[in-house]
mmCIF file of C-alpha atoms in Angstrom:
data_model
loop_
_atom_site.group_PDB
_atom_site.id
_atom_site.type_symbol
_atom_site.label_atom_id
_atom_site.label_comp_id
_atom_site.label_asym_id
_atom_site.label_seq_id
_atom_site.Cartn_x
_atom_site.Cartn_y
_atom_site.Cartn_z
ATOM 1 C CA MET P 239 -43.936 -10.050 75.115
ATOM 2 C CA ASP P 240 -40.721 -10.670 74.549
ATOM 3 C CA ARG P 241 -39.798 -9.483 70.923
ATOM 4 C CA VAL P 242 -37.069 -11.843 69.281
ATOM 5 C CA VAL P 243 -34.973 -10.914 66.673
ATOM 6 C CA LYS P 244 -32.942 -13.779 64.752
ATOM 7 C CA ARG P 245 -29.892 -12.800 62.139
ATOM 8 C CA VAL P 246 -30.632 -14.393 58.389
ATOM 9 C CA PRO P 247 -27.376 -15.025 57.173
ATOM 10 C CA LEU P 248 -26.723 -13.474 53.648
ATOM 11 C CA THR P 249 -26.780 -15.672 50.495
ATOM 12 C CA LYS P 250 -25.118 -14.191 47.747
ATOM 13 C CA THR P 251 -26.185 -14.814 44.262
ATOM 14 C CA ALA P 252 -24.084 -14.186 41.158
ATOM 15 C CA LEU P 253 -25.258 -12.049 38.946
ATOM 16 C CA PRO P 254 -25.944 -13.673 34.914
ATOM 17 C CA LYS P 255 -23.134 -13.251 33.073
ATOM 18 C CA LEU P 256 -23.319 -10.020 29.893
ATOM 19 C CA THR P 257 -23.397 -11.219 26.380
ATOM 20 C CA ARG P 258 -20.870 -9.749 24.732
ATOM 21 C CA VAL P 259 -22.389 -8.576 21.437
ATOM 22 C CA ALA P 260 -20.422 -7.236 18.269
ATOM 23 C CA ALA P 261 -21.734 -5.675 15.125
ATOM 24 C CA TYR P 262 -20.432 -5.865 11.559
ATOM 25 C CA ALA P 263 -20.882 -3.322 9.004
ATOM 26 C CA ARG P 264 -19.539 -3.212 5.686
ATOM 27 C CA VAL P 265 -19.976 -0.631 2.250
ATOM 28 C CA SER P 266 -18.560 -1.640 -1.052
ATOM 29 C CA SER P 267 -17.853 1.451 -2.226
ATOM 30 C CA ALA P 268 -15.787 5.009 -1.335
ATOM 31 C CA LYS P 269 -18.776 7.103 -2.400
ATOM 32 C CA ASP P 270 -19.870 10.148 0.098
ATOM 33 C CA ALA P 271 -23.419 8.515 0.191
ATOM 34 C CA MET P 272 -21.874 5.092 1.516
ATOM 35 C CA HIS P 273 -20.195 7.468 3.982
ATOM 36 C CA HIS P 274 -22.829 8.688 5.415
ATOM 37 C CA SER P 275 -24.525 4.610 4.900
ATOM 38 C CA LEU P 276 -21.504 3.535 6.934
ATOM 39 C CA SER P 277 -21.570 5.802 9.753
ATOM 40 C CA ALA P 278 -25.644 5.554 10.102
ATOM 41 C CA GLN P 279 -24.960 1.430 10.445
ATOM 42 C CA VAL P 280 -22.169 2.537 13.479
ATOM 43 C CA SER P 281 -24.813 4.501 15.182
ATOM 44 C CA TYR P 282 -26.809 2.181 14.969
ATOM 45 C CA TYR P 283 -25.059 -1.007 15.947
ATOM 46 C CA SER P 284 -23.654 0.905 18.930
ATOM 47 C CA SER P 285 -27.273 2.357 20.010
ATOM 48 C CA LEU P 286 -28.603 -1.268 19.932
ATOM 49 C CA ILE P 287 -26.257 -3.345 21.805
ATOM 50 C CA GLN P 288 -25.702 -1.125 24.059
ATOM 51 C CA ARG P 289 -29.747 -0.436 25.071
ATOM 52 C CA HIS P 290 -30.233 -3.852 25.286
ATOM 53 C CA PRO P 291 -30.228 -4.969 28.152
ATOM 54 C CA GLY P 292 -28.696 -8.192 29.020
ATOM 55 C CA TRP P 293 -25.787 -6.972 26.484
ATOM 56 C CA GLN P 294 -21.904 -5.979 26.666
ATOM 57 C CA TYR P 295 -20.953 -3.739 23.835
ATOM 58 C CA ALA P 296 -18.231 -5.254 22.121
ATOM 59 C CA GLY P 297 -17.027 -3.087 19.673
ATOM 60 C CA VAL P 298 -19.105 -2.496 15.843
ATOM 61 C CA PHE P 299 -16.193 -3.519 13.192
ATOM 62 C CA ALA P 300 -16.744 -1.880 9.416
ATOM 63 C CA ASP P 301 -15.142 -1.357 6.512
ATOM 64 C CA GLU P 302 -15.225 0.991 3.864
ATOM 65 C CA ALA P 303 -15.135 0.392 0.096
ATOM 66 C CA LYS P 304 -14.737 -3.581 0.637
ATOM 67 C CA THR P 305 -16.726 -5.996 -1.423
ATOM 68 C CA GLY P 306 -18.398 -9.139 0.322
ATOM 69 C CA THR P 307 -15.850 -11.619 -1.609
ATOM 70 C CA LYS P 308 -12.682 -10.457 -0.359
ATOM 71 C CA ASP P 309 -12.156 -12.372 3.523
ATOM 72 C CA SER P 310 -8.424 -10.183 3.897
ATOM 73 C CA ARG P 311 -11.114 -6.820 5.633
ATOM 74 C CA GLU P 312 -9.009 -5.196 7.486
ATOM 75 C CA GLY P 313 -12.495 -4.412 9.674
ATOM 76 C CA PHE P 314 -13.419 -7.790 9.361
ATOM 77 C CA GLN P 315 -9.664 -9.744 10.623
ATOM 78 C CA LYS P 316 -9.987 -7.690 13.624
ATOM 79 C CA MET P 317 -13.627 -8.599 14.436
ATOM 80 C CA ILE P 318 -12.856 -12.447 14.141
ATOM 81 C CA ALA P 319 -9.088 -12.128 15.819
ATOM 82 C CA ALA P 320 -11.531 -10.159 19.003
ATOM 83 C CA CYS P 321 -13.425 -13.514 18.326
ATOM 84 C CA ARG P 322 -10.237 -15.943 18.681
ATOM 85 C CA ALA P 323 -9.376 -14.294 21.633
ATOM 86 C CA GLY P 324 -12.600 -14.857 23.083
ATOM 87 C CA SER P 325 -13.631 -11.264 23.313
ATOM 88 C CA VAL P 326 -16.839 -11.541 21.469
ATOM 89 C CA ASP P 327 -20.267 -13.231 22.362
ATOM 90 C CA ALA P 328 -22.226 -13.081 19.694
ATOM 91 C CA ILE P 329 -21.921 -10.558 16.221
ATOM 92 C CA ILE P 330 -25.337 -8.896 14.505
ATOM 93 C CA THR P 331 -25.199 -7.723 10.913
ATOM 94 C CA LYS P 332 -27.470 -6.636 8.318
ATOM 95 C CA SER P 333 -27.310 -9.538 6.340
ATOM 96 C CA ILE P 334 -25.449 -12.381 4.504
ATOM 97 C CA SER P 335 -24.181 -10.195 1.694
ATOM 98 C CA ARG P 336 -22.680 -7.565 3.961
ATOM 99 C CA PHE P 337 -21.149 -10.510 5.731
ATOM 100 C CA ALA P 338 -19.730 -12.449 2.858
ATOM 101 C CA ARG P 339 -20.374 -13.454 -0.850
ATOM 102 C CA ASN P 340 -18.086 -15.567 -0.872
ATOM 103 C CA THR P 341 -19.619 -19.355 -0.234
ATOM 104 C CA VAL P 342 -16.809 -21.071 0.964
ATOM 105 C CA THR P 343 -15.662 -17.987 3.188
ATOM 106 C CA LEU P 344 -19.053 -17.632 4.204
ATOM 107 C CA LEU P 345 -19.013 -20.651 5.525
ATOM 108 C CA GLU P 346 -15.570 -21.360 6.760
ATOM 109 C CA THR P 347 -16.030 -18.304 9.235
ATOM 110 C CA VAL P 348 -19.656 -19.353 10.349
ATOM 111 C CA ARG P 349 -17.891 -22.748 11.568
ATOM 112 C CA GLU P 350 -14.960 -21.261 13.159
ATOM 113 C CA LEU P 351 -17.192 -18.618 15.031
ATOM 114 C CA LYS P 352 -18.720 -22.100 16.074
ATOM 115 C CA GLY P 353 -16.225 -23.213 17.586
ATOM 116 C CA TYR P 354 -15.495 -20.613 20.031
ATOM 117 C CA GLY P 355 -19.076 -20.221 20.595
ATOM 118 C CA VAL P 356 -19.545 -17.598 18.305
ATOM 119 C CA ASP P 357 -23.352 -17.190 17.338
ATOM 120 C CA VAL P 358 -23.857 -14.387 13.716
ATOM 121 C CA PHE P 359 -27.040 -13.369 13.760
ATOM 122 C CA PHE P 360 -27.959 -11.752 10.106
ATOM 123 C CA GLU P 361 -31.010 -9.307 10.722
ATOM 124 C CA GLU P 362 -32.394 -9.700 7.130
ATOM 125 C CA GLN P 363 -32.713 -13.417 6.981
ATOM 126 C CA ASN P 364 -33.316 -13.519 10.395
ATOM 127 C CA ILE P 365 -30.754 -16.558 10.356
ATOM 128 C CA HIS P 366 -28.888 -17.880 13.967
ATOM 129 C CA THR P 367 -25.850 -19.356 12.936
ATOM 130 C CA LEU P 368 -25.991 -22.043 16.754
ATOM 131 C CA SER P 369 -29.051 -22.626 15.344
ATOM 132 C CA ALA P 370 -30.598 -26.097 14.553
ATOM 133 C CA ASP P 371 -31.002 -25.383 10.884
ATOM 134 C CA GLY P 372 -28.807 -22.304 10.793
ATOM 135 C CA GLU P 373 -26.180 -23.452 8.760
ATOM 136 C CA LEU P 374 -28.414 -25.537 6.150
ATOM 137 C CA MET P 375 -30.173 -22.013 5.724
ATOM 138 C CA LEU P 376 -27.024 -19.776 5.173
ATOM 139 C CA SER P 377 -25.855 -22.674 2.699
ATOM 140 C CA ILE P 378 -28.312 -21.867 0.700
ATOM 141 C CA LEU P 379 -28.521 -18.629 0.551
ATOM 142 C CA ALA P 380 -25.379 -17.530 0.570
ATOM 143 C CA SER P 381 -25.216 -19.654 -3.117
ATOM 144 C CA TYR P 382 -27.784 -16.596 -4.164
ATOM 145 C CA ALA P 383 -25.821 -13.770 -2.849
ATOM 146 C CA GLN P 384 -22.774 -15.051 -4.809
ATOM 147 C CA GLU P 385 -24.455 -15.573 -7.461
ATOM 148 C CA GLU P 386 -25.607 -12.421 -6.980
ATOM 149 C CA SER P 387 -22.516 -11.368 -7.475
ATOM 150 C CA LEU P 388 -21.325 -12.699 -10.642
ATOM 151 C CA SER P 389 -24.868 -11.150 -11.767
ATOM 152 C CA ALA P 390 -23.904 -7.365 -10.555
ATOM 153 C CA SER P 391 -19.574 -8.263 -11.636
ATOM 154 C CA GLU P 392 -21.151 -9.434 -15.288
ATOM 155 C CA ASN P 393 -23.051 -6.337 -15.719
ATOM 156 C CA GLN P 394 -19.973 -3.724 -14.306
ATOM 157 C CA LYS P 395 -17.886 -4.993 -17.282
ATOM 158 C CA TRP P 396 -20.515 -5.128 -19.960
ATOM 159 C CA ARG P 397 -20.655 -1.354 -18.502
ATOM 160 C CA ILE P 398 -17.360 -0.783 -18.397
ATOM 161 C CA ARG P 399 -16.520 -2.569 -22.088
ATOM 162 C CA LYS P 400 -19.669 -0.643 -23.572
ATOM 163 C CA ASN P 401 -17.255 2.647 -22.116
ATOM 164 C CA PHE P 402 -14.236 1.350 -23.864
ATOM 165 C CA GLU P 403 -15.980 0.946 -27.202
ATOM 166 C CA GLU P 404 -16.879 4.481 -27.158
ATOM 167 C CA GLY P 405 -13.377 5.649 -26.251
ATOM 168 C CA LYS P 406 -14.834 7.212 -22.535
ATOM 169 C CA PRO P 407 -12.276 6.693 -19.692
ATOM 170 C CA TRP P 408 -12.635 4.376 -17.212
ATOM 171 C CA ASN P 409 -11.929 6.807 -14.506
ATOM 172 C CA GLY P 410 -11.104 9.857 -13.785
ATOM 173 C CA THR P 411 -9.148 9.509 -10.522
ATOM 174 C CA MET P 412 -5.614 10.938 -12.278
ATOM 175 C CA LEU P 413 -3.830 13.693 -11.290
ATOM 176 C CA GLY P 414 -4.213 16.819 -13.693
ATOM 177 C CA TYR P 415 -7.480 16.331 -14.513
ATOM 178 C CA ARG P 416 -11.036 15.950 -13.517
ATOM 179 C CA TYR P 417 -13.893 13.775 -14.779
ATOM 180 C CA HIS P 418 -17.052 15.867 -15.875
ATOM 181 C CA ASN P 419 -19.430 14.303 -17.970
ATOM 182 C CA GLY P 420 -17.982 12.000 -19.832
ATOM 183 C CA THR P 421 -14.405 13.449 -20.142
ATOM 184 C CA LEU P 422 -11.234 13.868 -18.654
ATOM 185 C CA VAL P 423 -11.086 18.484 -18.440
ATOM 186 C CA ILE P 424 -7.888 19.456 -16.939
ATOM 187 C CA GLU P 425 -7.288 20.524 -13.373
ATOM 188 C CA PRO P 426 -4.600 23.767 -14.478
ATOM 189 C CA GLN P 427 -2.683 23.367 -10.887
ATOM 190 C CA GLU P 428 -2.528 19.917 -10.737
ATOM 191 C CA ALA P 429 -2.028 19.529 -15.030
ATOM 192 C CA GLU P 430 0.999 22.405 -13.384
ATOM 193 C CA ILE P 431 2.757 19.862 -11.294
ATOM 194 C CA VAL P 432 2.556 16.917 -14.353
ATOM 195 C CA ARG P 433 4.383 19.602 -16.684
ATOM 196 C CA ARG P 434 6.955 19.698 -14.005
ATOM 197 C CA ILE P 435 7.238 16.248 -13.453
ATOM 198 C CA PHE P 436 8.361 15.318 -17.200
ATOM 199 C CA ARG P 437 10.031 18.477 -17.883
ATOM 200 C CA GLU P 438 12.854 17.370 -14.820
ATOM 201 C CA TYR P 439 13.125 14.162 -15.946
ATOM 202 C CA LEU P 440 13.633 15.300 -19.302
ATOM 203 C CA SER P 441 16.273 17.782 -17.961
ATOM 204 C CA GLY P 442 18.060 14.328 -16.548
ATOM 205 C CA LYS P 443 17.027 14.591 -12.954
ATOM 206 C CA GLY P 444 16.158 11.278 -11.343
ATOM 207 C CA VAL P 445 12.484 9.886 -10.337
ATOM 208 C CA VAL P 446 13.970 9.567 -6.594
ATOM 209 C CA THR P 447 15.234 13.382 -7.097
ATOM 210 C CA ILE P 448 11.538 14.619 -8.841
ATOM 211 C CA ALA P 449 9.968 13.114 -5.986
ATOM 212 C CA ASN P 450 12.317 14.919 -2.886
ATOM 213 C CA ARG P 451 11.836 18.244 -4.620
ATOM 214 C CA LEU P 452 8.135 17.920 -4.730
ATOM 215 C CA ASN P 453 7.601 16.933 -1.735
ATOM 216 C CA ALA P 454 10.344 19.974 -0.446
ATOM 217 C CA ASP P 455 7.979 21.832 -2.323
ATOM 218 C CA GLY P 456 4.851 20.685 0.280
ATOM 219 C CA ILE P 457 3.634 19.341 -2.969
ATOM 220 C CA VAL P 458 1.118 16.489 -2.719
ATOM 221 C CA THR P 459 -0.168 13.888 -5.119
ATOM 222 C CA ARG P 460 -3.719 13.473 -6.307
ATOM 223 C CA TYR P 461 -4.606 12.395 -2.837
ATOM 224 C CA GLY P 462 -2.861 14.663 -0.742
ATOM 225 C CA ASN P 463 -0.055 11.771 0.145
ATOM 226 C CA GLN P 464 4.122 12.487 -0.288
ATOM 227 C CA TRP P 465 5.588 11.670 -3.363
ATOM 228 C CA HIS P 466 7.635 8.595 -4.419
ATOM 229 C CA LYS P 467 9.549 6.647 -7.129
ATOM 230 C CA ARG P 468 6.379 4.835 -7.424
ATOM 231 C CA SER P 469 4.394 8.318 -7.792
ATOM 232 C CA VAL P 470 6.783 9.365 -9.876
ATOM 233 C CA THR P 471 7.326 6.909 -12.461
ATOM 234 C CA CYS P 472 3.116 6.324 -12.666
ATOM 235 C CA VAL P 473 3.183 10.353 -13.983
ATOM 236 C CA LEU P 474 5.745 9.431 -16.852
ATOM 237 C CA LEU P 475 4.387 6.571 -18.067
ATOM 238 C CA ASN P 476 0.734 7.615 -18.123
ATOM 239 C CA TYR P 477 -0.053 7.388 -21.645
ATOM 240 C CA ALA P 478 -3.893 9.232 -20.348
ATOM 241 C CA TYR P 479 -1.739 13.417 -20.399
ATOM 242 C CA THR P 480 -0.874 13.111 -24.094
ATOM 243 C CA GLY P 481 -5.024 13.583 -25.006
ATOM 244 C CA ASN P 482 -5.412 10.002 -25.786
ATOM 245 C CA LEU P 483 -6.512 7.029 -24.145
ATOM 246 C CA LEU P 484 -5.390 3.023 -24.258
ATOM 247 C CA LEU P 485 -7.254 1.452 -23.167
ATOM 248 C CA GLN P 486 -8.136 -2.039 -21.202
ATOM 249 C CA THR P 487 -4.599 -2.246 -20.667
ATOM 250 C CA THR P 488 -5.734 -4.813 -17.415
ATOM 251 C CA PHE P 489 -8.128 -7.135 -16.255
ATOM 252 C CA ARG P 490 -10.280 -8.792 -13.289
ATOM 253 C CA GLU P 491 -9.198 -12.074 -12.926
ATOM 254 C CA ASN P 492 -13.159 -13.033 -11.770
ATOM 255 C CA HIS P 493 -16.228 -12.224 -9.376
ATOM 256 C CA LEU P 494 -14.259 -13.231 -6.587
ATOM 257 C CA THR P 495 -10.418 -13.148 -6.071
ATOM 258 C CA LYS P 496 -11.138 -9.441 -7.797
ATOM 259 C CA ARG P 497 -7.272 -9.168 -8.657
ATOM 260 C CA SER P 498 -6.475 -7.371 -11.983
ATOM 261 C CA LEU P 499 -3.977 -8.802 -14.440
ATOM 262 C CA PRO P 500 -2.191 -7.344 -17.404
ATOM 263 C CA ASN P 501 -4.011 -7.830 -20.317
ATOM 264 C CA ASP P 502 -2.058 -9.592 -22.372
ATOM 265 C CA GLY P 503 -4.118 -10.654 -25.652
ATOM 266 C CA GLN P 504 -6.883 -12.178 -23.094
ATOM 267 C CA LEU P 505 -9.374 -8.993 -24.042
ATOM 268 C CA PRO P 506 -9.324 -6.485 -26.917
ATOM 269 C CA LYS P 507 -7.438 -3.236 -25.947
ATOM 270 C CA TYR P 508 -9.236 0.186 -27.301
ATOM 271 C CA HIS P 509 -6.547 3.375 -28.986
ATOM 272 C CA ALA P 510 -8.775 5.986 -28.734
ATOM 273 C CA LYS P 511 -7.172 9.413 -29.737
ATOM 274 C CA GLY P 512 -8.142 12.779 -29.357
ATOM 275 C CA THR P 513 -10.681 12.091 -26.686
ATOM 276 C CA HIS P 514 -9.721 14.696 -24.358
ATOM 277 C CA GLU P 515 -7.238 17.947 -24.126
ATOM 278 C CA ALA P 516 -3.691 16.860 -23.639
ATOM 279 C CA ILE P 517 -1.193 18.191 -20.817
ATOM 280 C CA ILE P 518 1.872 16.210 -22.453
ATOM 281 C CA SER P 519 2.756 16.612 -25.655
ATOM 282 C CA MET P 520 2.755 13.498 -27.985
ATOM 283 C CA GLU P 521 7.095 14.408 -28.287
ATOM 284 C CA ASP P 522 7.672 14.883 -24.984
ATOM 285 C CA PHE P 523 5.640 12.353 -23.885
ATOM 286 C CA THR P 524 7.462 9.566 -26.128
ATOM 287 C CA ALA P 525 11.034 11.185 -25.067
ATOM 288 C CA ALA P 526 10.451 10.361 -21.143
ATOM 289 C CA GLN P 527 9.517 7.068 -22.467
ATOM 290 C CA ALA P 528 13.118 6.662 -24.798
ATOM 291 C CA GLU P 529 15.063 7.927 -21.532
ATOM 292 C CA MET P 530 13.109 6.059 -19.357
ATOM 293 C CA GLU P 531 14.115 2.304 -21.421
ATOM 294 C CA LYS P 532 17.728 4.039 -21.516
ATOM 295 C CA ARG P 533 18.592 4.801 -17.929
ATOM 296 C CA SER P 534 16.729 1.154 -17.081
ATOM 297 C CA ALA P 535 19.555 -0.286 -20.115
ATOM 298 C CA LYS P 536 22.301 1.628 -18.604
ATOM 299 C CA HIS P 537 21.855 0.500 -14.785
ATOM 300 C CA ALA P 538 20.902 -3.039 -15.863
ATOM 301 C CA PRO P 539 22.878 -5.573 -13.793
ATOM 302 C CA LYS P 540 25.689 -6.661 -16.641
ATOM 303 C CA GLY P 541 26.638 -10.313 -17.031
ATOM 304 C CA LYS P 542 25.439 -13.881 -16.190
ATOM 305 C CA ASN P 543 25.417 -13.844 -12.918
ATOM 306 C CA TYR P 544 22.842 -10.758 -12.457
ATOM 307 C CA THR P 545 20.833 -12.914 -10.405
ATOM 308 C CA ALA P 546 23.420 -12.971 -7.340
ATOM 309 C CA ARG P 547 22.861 -11.403 -4.317
ATOM 310 C CA TYR P 548 25.564 -8.531 -3.326
ATOM 311 C CA PRO P 549 27.800 -9.894 0.375
ATOM 312 C CA PHE P 550 26.040 -7.348 2.303
ATOM 313 C CA SER P 551 22.084 -7.662 0.668
ATOM 314 C CA GLY P 552 19.518 -7.719 3.369
ATOM 315 C CA MET P 553 21.858 -7.990 5.777
ATOM 316 C CA ILE P 554 22.046 -3.889 7.187
ATOM 317 C CA VAL P 555 19.600 -2.147 8.945
ATOM 318 C CA CYS P 556 19.556 1.524 9.824
ATOM 319 C CA GLY P 557 19.709 2.267 13.362
ATOM 320 C CA ASN P 558 17.722 5.292 12.585
ATOM 321 C CA CYS P 559 14.600 4.285 11.217
ATOM 322 C CA GLY P 560 15.393 0.566 10.930
ATOM 323 C CA LYS P 561 14.880 0.548 6.783
ATOM 324 C CA HIS P 562 17.702 -1.941 5.149
ATOM 325 C CA TYR P 563 20.920 -0.535 3.980
ATOM 326 C CA ARG P 564 20.879 -1.092 -0.348
ATOM 327 C CA ARG P 565 24.271 -0.936 -2.898
ATOM 328 C CA LYS P 566 24.441 1.879 -5.021
ATOM 329 C CA VAL P 567 27.193 2.876 -7.344
ATOM 330 C CA THR P 568 28.365 6.545 -6.802
ATOM 331 C CA ALA P 569 31.217 8.378 -8.913
ATOM 332 C CA SER P 570 33.630 7.572 -6.119
ATOM 333 C CA GLY P 571 32.935 4.015 -6.315
ATOM 334 C CA PRO P 572 30.040 1.346 -4.349
ATOM 335 C CA VAL P 573 28.725 2.362 -1.340
ATOM 336 C CA TRP P 574 25.848 1.125 1.098
ATOM 337 C CA ILE P 575 23.233 3.543 2.128
ATOM 338 C CA CYS P 576 19.835 3.338 3.640
ATOM 339 C CA SER P 577 17.068 3.006 1.956
ATOM 340 C CA THR P 578 15.211 6.505 3.431
ATOM 341 C CA PHE P 579 18.126 8.530 2.959
ATOM 342 C CA ASN P 580 18.842 7.582 -0.781
ATOM 343 C CA GLN P 581 15.115 8.344 -1.378
ATOM 344 C CA GLN P 582 13.886 11.066 0.724
ATOM 345 C CA GLY P 583 16.847 12.518 1.867
ATOM 346 C CA LYS P 584 18.562 13.530 5.200
ATOM 347 C CA VAL P 585 15.561 15.378 6.406
ATOM 348 C CA ALA P 586 13.972 11.732 6.441
ATOM 349 C CA CYS P 587 17.071 10.262 8.093
ATOM 350 C CA ALA P 588 19.955 11.459 8.837
ATOM 351 C CA SER P 589 21.922 8.223 8.440
ATOM 352 C CA LYS P 590 25.781 8.476 6.486
ATOM 353 C CA GLN P 591 26.764 6.155 3.761
ATOM 354 C CA ILE P 592 29.041 2.935 4.234
ATOM 355 C CA PRO P 593 32.015 2.814 1.403
ATOM 356 C CA GLU P 594 31.774 -0.802 0.762
ATOM 357 C CA ALA P 595 35.863 -1.042 1.236
ATOM 358 C CA GLU P 596 35.467 -0.199 4.174
ATOM 359 C CA LEU P 597 32.930 -3.433 5.264
ATOM 360 C CA LEU P 598 34.499 -5.516 3.592
ATOM 361 C CA THR P 599 37.942 -4.726 5.217
ATOM 362 C CA MET P 600 35.684 -4.845 8.792
ATOM 363 C CA THR P 601 34.623 -8.348 7.908
ATOM 364 C CA ALA P 602 37.886 -9.145 5.946
ATOM 365 C CA ASP P 603 38.090 -12.190 9.311
ATOM 366 C CA MET P 604 34.229 -13.070 9.581
ATOM 367 C CA ALA P 605 32.543 -16.046 8.254
ATOM 368 C CA LEU P 606 29.468 -13.885 6.342
ATOM 369 C CA SER P 607 27.558 -17.056 6.815
ATOM 370 C CA ASP P 608 27.441 -16.555 10.601
ATOM 371 C CA LEU P 609 26.156 -13.198 10.195
ATOM 372 C CA THR P 610 22.715 -12.594 10.927
ATOM 373 C CA GLU P 611 22.393 -8.776 11.005
ATOM 374 C CA ILE P 612 24.777 -5.297 10.655
ATOM 375 C CA CYS P 613 23.117 -2.529 12.722
ATOM 376 C CA ALA P 614 24.642 1.097 11.330
ATOM 377 C CA GLU P 615 24.449 3.218 14.415
ATOM 378 C CA ASN P 616 25.467 7.338 14.386
ATOM 379 C CA GLY P 617 29.175 8.141 14.811
ATOM 380 C CA ASN P 618 30.352 5.798 12.065
ATOM 381 C CA ARG P 619 29.654 2.636 14.718
ATOM 382 C CA LEU P 620 28.739 -0.956 12.954
ATOM 383 C CA VAL P 621 27.597 -3.682 15.211
ATOM 384 C CA PHE P 622 27.574 -7.061 13.711
ATOM 385 C CA ARG P 623 25.790 -9.774 15.839
ATOM 386 C CA PHE P 624 26.260 -13.431 15.143
ATOM 387 C CA ARG P 625 24.102 -16.438 14.992
ATOM 388 C CA ASP P 626 25.998 -17.652 18.718
ATOM 389 C CA GLY P 627 24.116 -14.249 19.844
ATOM 390 C CA SER P 628 27.528 -12.882 19.874
ATOM 391 C CA GLU P 629 28.323 -9.482 18.533
ATOM 392 C CA SER P 630 31.177 -7.084 17.901
ATOM 393 C CA VAL P 631 31.195 -3.316 17.395
ATOM 394 C CA LYS P 632 33.509 -1.276 14.988
ATOM 395 C CA ARG P 633 33.851 2.383 13.791
ATOM 396 C CA TRP P 634 35.070 2.839 9.953
ATOM 397 C CA LYS P 635 36.566 5.935 9.262
ATOM 398 C CA ASP P 636 35.366 8.680 6.422
ATOM 399 C CA ARG P 637 37.475 9.562 3.868
ATOM 400 C CA SER P 638 39.233 12.444 3.105
ATOM 401 C CA ARG P 639 37.951 14.760 0.473
ATOM 402 C CA ALA P 640 41.083 13.875 -1.865
ATOM 403 C CA GLU P 641 40.320 10.069 -1.366
ATOM 404 C CA SER P 642 36.691 10.467 -2.657
ATOM 405 C CA TRP P 643 37.633 12.422 -5.476
ATOM 406 C CA THR P 644 37.703 10.455 -8.951
ATOM 407 C CA PRO P 645 40.233 11.347 -12.026
ATOM 408 C CA GLU P 646 37.359 12.927 -13.569
ATOM 409 C CA MET P 647 36.587 15.464 -10.640
ATOM 410 C CA ARG P 648 40.399 16.229 -10.273
ATOM 411 C CA GLU P 649 41.260 16.904 -13.879
ATOM 412 C CA ALA P 650 37.836 19.607 -13.425
ATOM 413 C CA ALA P 651 39.277 21.223 -10.021
ATOM 414 C CA ARG P 652 42.989 21.427 -12.253
ATOM 415 C CA GLN P 653 41.230 23.224 -15.349
ATOM 416 C CA LYS P 654 39.419 25.306 -12.903
ATOM 417 C CA ALA P 655 42.430 26.720 -11.131
ATOM 418 C CA LEU P 656 44.196 27.250 -14.250
ATOM 419 C CA GLU P 657 41.228 29.449 -15.343
ATOM 420 C CA ARG P 658 41.758 31.287 -12.144
ATOM 421 C CA SER P 659 45.296 31.761 -13.149
ATOM 422 C CA ARG P 660 45.078 32.803 -16.335
ATOM 423 C CA LYS P 661 42.169 35.375 -15.352
ATOM 424 C CA ASN P 662 44.865 37.020 -12.094
ATOM 425 C CA GLY P 663 47.684 36.614 -14.055
#
């Protein structure tokens, strides 16, 4: 019997498309317990998605110490961006309150995701947003979540105000103290940093100089960051270093925005005396405040045109670090100086200051309104860029030492020369 063999053509069957699934996790506190909770959530969702047949892992997006009322959460916004880019088909999250406590934000986000064909599944409520009754159920449950947020906010306010009435601080996160059993206790090493800042400021040093010296000595802020003008100023303005507390100087606008506003009489303030050991004497604190007012008045712009910008404001860009130059009045006249160099010194940016007189000379034949940018590069090189796309390169000459001297400096040098002459004579 003859064997008959037939060739069967191969038919290609398209594999089913995997559903790209992401997850969202959030905790609203930075406490250690919450760190573990967030880590556990991320691990749980990563494992769940990767083990599920038919699902493709699209990432776990997370936010730490962010309230559910804010739609500016970094992880949340990255997740939405991935959906807009078409990289996500579905999202899993624990509950409505983890996703958003603001009903408006929740529904706006869900509707936007629906437009991209993205389904959101809330585990606790067992709701799929792409289901027929998903949005109705969300509207009802989100309203409850928002009321829960309001109730929690009111309870928190009551607790804080009760502490204020008893003279207790809001928290103990300031440099120089630790919070123990309702009292601020001095942390010796940090307290010495606070004393140094006040000591140097009262000796005549500026806040930028103080910040630079602290950074040069390897000293960091309460949370391990570098010092800047603002962080030094905050220490100098902190009344708590006197051993007293001025409480409820700010308040939250509402439970949705969480925006802090200055208390200008909307709520009572509380002045608690002798609540903890002082780091700075009241005399030194008062002297520092007076010195700040004195310096502020000295450097405040004079005359009616104080709001006018200088001709080169916002125009000069540092070729080294990319920051803008600012105008600074020195003993030898006004100059334009890189913001980074001015605040952190040559170690952070090795740029050079540009005498304003040189800038005015180089731009005398230009219409400043046609300029879009001036790039300050190494070697005293300035690149002028214009609206029509053209460029012009010019260089300025460094002033000689004699040219940079003021009459006071010349007189001081003359007196020193006379003193040396008398000693040698």
